[in-house]
Coordinates of N, CA and C in Angstrom, one line a residue:
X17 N 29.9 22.6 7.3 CA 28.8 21.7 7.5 C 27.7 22.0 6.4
X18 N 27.2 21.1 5.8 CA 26.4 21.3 4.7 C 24.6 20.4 5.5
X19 N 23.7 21.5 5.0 CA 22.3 21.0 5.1 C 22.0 20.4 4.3
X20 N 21.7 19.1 4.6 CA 21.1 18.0 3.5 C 19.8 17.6 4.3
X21 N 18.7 18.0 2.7 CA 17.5 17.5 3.0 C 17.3 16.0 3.2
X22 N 16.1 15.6 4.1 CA 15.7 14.0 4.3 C 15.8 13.8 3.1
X23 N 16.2 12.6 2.3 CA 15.7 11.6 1.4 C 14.1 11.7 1.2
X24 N 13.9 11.7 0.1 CA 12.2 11.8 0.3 C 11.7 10.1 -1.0
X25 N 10.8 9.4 -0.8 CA 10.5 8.1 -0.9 C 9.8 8.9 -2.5
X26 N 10.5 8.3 -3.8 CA 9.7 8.9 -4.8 C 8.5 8.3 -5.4
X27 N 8.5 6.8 -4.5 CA 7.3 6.0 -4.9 C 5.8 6.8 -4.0
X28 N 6.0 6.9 -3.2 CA 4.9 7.7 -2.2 C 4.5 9.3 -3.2
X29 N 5.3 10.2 -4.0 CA 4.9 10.5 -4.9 C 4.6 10.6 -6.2
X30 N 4.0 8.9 -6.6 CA 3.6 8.5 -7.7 C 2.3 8.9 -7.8
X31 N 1.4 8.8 -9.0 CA -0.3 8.8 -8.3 C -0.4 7.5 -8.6
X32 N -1.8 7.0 -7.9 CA -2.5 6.4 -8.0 C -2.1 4.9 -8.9
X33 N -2.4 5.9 -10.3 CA -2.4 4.6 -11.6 C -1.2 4.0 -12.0
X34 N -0.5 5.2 -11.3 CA 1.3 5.0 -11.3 C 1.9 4.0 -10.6
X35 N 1.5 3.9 -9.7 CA 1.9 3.1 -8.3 C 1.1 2.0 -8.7
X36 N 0.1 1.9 -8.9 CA -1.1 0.8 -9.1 C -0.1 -0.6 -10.2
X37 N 0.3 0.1 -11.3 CA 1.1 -0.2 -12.6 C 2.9 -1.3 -11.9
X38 N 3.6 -0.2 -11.3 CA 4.3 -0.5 -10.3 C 4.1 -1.6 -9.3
X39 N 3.8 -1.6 -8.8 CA 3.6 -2.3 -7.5 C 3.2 -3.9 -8.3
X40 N 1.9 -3.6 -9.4 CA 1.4 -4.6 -10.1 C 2.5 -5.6 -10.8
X41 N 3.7 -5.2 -11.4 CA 4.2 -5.3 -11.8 C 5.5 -6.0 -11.0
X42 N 5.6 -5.8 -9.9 CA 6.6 -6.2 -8.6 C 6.2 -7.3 -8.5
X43 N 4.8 -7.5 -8.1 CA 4.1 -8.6 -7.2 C 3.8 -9.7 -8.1
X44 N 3.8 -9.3 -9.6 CA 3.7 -10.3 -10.7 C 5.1 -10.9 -11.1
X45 N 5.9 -10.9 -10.5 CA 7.7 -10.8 -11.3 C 8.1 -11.2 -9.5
X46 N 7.6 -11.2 -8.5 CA 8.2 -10.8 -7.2 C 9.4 -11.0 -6.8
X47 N 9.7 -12.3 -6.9 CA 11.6 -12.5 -6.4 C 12.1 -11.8 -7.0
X48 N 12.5 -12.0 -8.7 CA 13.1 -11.8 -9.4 C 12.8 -9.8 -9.5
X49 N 11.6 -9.8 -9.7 CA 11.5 -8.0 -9.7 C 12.5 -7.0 -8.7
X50 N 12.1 -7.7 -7.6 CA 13.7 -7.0 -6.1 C 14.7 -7.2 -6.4
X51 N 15.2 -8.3 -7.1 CA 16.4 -8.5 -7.0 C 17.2 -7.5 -8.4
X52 N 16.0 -7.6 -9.8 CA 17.0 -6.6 -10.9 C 16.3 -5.0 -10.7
X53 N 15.5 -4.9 -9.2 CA 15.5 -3.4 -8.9 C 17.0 -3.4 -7.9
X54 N 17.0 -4.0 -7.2 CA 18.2 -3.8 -6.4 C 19.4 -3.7 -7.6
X55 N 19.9 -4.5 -8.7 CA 20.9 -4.5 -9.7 C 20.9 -3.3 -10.5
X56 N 19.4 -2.8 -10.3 CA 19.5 -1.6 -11.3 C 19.9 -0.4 -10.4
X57 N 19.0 -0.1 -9.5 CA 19.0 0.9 -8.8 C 19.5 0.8 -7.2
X58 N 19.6 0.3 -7.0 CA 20.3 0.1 -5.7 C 19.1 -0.2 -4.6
X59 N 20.4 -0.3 -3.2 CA 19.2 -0.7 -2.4 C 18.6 0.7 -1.5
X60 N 18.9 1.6 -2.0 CA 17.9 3.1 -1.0 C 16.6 2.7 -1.8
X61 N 16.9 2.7 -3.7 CA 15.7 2.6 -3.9 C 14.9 1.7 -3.7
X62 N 15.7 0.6 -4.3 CA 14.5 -1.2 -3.6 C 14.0 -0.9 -2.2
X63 N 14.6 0.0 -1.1 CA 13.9 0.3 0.3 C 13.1 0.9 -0.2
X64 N 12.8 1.7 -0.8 CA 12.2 2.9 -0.7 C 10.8 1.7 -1.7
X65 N 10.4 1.5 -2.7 CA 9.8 1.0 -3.2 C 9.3 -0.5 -1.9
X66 N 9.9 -1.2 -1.6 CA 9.1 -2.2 -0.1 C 8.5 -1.3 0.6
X67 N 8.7 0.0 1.0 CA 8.4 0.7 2.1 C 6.9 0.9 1.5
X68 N 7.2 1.8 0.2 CA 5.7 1.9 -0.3 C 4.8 1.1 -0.2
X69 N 5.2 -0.1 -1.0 CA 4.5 -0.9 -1.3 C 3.3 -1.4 0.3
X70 N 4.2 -2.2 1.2 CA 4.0 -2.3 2.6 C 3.1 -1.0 3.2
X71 N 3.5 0.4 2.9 CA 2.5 1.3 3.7 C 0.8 1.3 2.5
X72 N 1.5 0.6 1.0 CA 0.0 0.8 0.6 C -1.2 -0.2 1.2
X73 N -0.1 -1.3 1.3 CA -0.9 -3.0 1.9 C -1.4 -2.2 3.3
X74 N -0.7 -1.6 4.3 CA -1.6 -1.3 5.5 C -2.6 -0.5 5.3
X75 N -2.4 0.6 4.7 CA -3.8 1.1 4.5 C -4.8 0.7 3.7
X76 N -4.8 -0.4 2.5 CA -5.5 -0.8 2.1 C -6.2 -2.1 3.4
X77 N -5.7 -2.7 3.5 CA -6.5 -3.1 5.0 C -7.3 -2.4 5.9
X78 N -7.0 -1.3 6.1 CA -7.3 -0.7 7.2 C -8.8 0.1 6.6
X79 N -8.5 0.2 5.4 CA -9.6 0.8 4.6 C -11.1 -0.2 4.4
X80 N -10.3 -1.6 4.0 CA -11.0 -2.7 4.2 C -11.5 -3.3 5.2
X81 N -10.9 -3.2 6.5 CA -11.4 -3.5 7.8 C -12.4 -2.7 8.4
X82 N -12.3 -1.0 7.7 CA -13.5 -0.1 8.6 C -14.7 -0.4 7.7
X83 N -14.5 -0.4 6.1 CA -15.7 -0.8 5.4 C -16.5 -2.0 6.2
X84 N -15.7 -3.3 6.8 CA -16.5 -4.3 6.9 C -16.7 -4.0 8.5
X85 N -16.5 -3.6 9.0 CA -17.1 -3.4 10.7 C -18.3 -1.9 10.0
X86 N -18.3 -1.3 9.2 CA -19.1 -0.4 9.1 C -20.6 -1.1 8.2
X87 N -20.2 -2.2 7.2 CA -21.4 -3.3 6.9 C -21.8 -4.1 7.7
X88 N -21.2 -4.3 8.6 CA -21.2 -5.3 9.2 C -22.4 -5.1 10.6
X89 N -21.5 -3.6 11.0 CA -22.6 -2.8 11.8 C -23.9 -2.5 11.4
X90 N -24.2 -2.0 10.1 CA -25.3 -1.6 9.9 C -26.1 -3.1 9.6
X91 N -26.0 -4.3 9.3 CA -26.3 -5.1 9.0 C -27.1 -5.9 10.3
X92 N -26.5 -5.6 11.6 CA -26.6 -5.7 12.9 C -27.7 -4.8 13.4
X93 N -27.6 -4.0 13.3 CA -28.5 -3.0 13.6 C -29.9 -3.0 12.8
X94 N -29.3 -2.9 11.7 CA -30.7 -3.2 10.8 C -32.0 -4.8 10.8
X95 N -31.1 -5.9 11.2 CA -31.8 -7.2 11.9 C -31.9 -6.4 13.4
X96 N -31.7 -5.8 14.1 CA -32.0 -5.2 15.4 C -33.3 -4.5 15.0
X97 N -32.8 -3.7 14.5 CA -34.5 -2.9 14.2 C -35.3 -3.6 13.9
X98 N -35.2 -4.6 12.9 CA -36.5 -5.6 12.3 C -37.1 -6.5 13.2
X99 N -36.4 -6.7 13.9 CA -36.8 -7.4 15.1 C -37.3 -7.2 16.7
X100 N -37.0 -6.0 16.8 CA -37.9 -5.0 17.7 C -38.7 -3.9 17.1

């Protein structure tokens, strides 16, 4: 019986500008981009690259959604104050 490590997602270890480039490049080409990643590299990697891409879209939301309940808040508060 042999120990084999998890699969690990090598797009989640890109940085930033790496991923930025990537992804940019998917979403600009989109049908066609999945389909000659899947021809090139298979489908672990085309998963692995949707996976990324999809967990960057939630957290960029989620980053987006606290900023605007946190402007949104203080903007509320601040007409509160002014007004009492």
């Amino acid at each position: 019986m042999t120990d084999e490590l998890p699969r690990q997602n090598s797009f989640l270890a890109l940085r930033f500008y790496e991923f930025a480039v990537v992804s940019t490049l998917v979403l600009t080409f989109f049908p066609m981009s999945l389909v000659v990643c899947w021809l090139a590299f298979g489908t672990a990697t085309t998963r692995d690259l949707v996976e990324a891409m999809i967990k960057d879209w939630v957290q960029t939301m989620l980053i987006l959604i606290g900023l605007l309940i946190l402007v949104f808040g203080g903007a509320v508060w601040g007409i509160i104050e002014w007004l009492f």
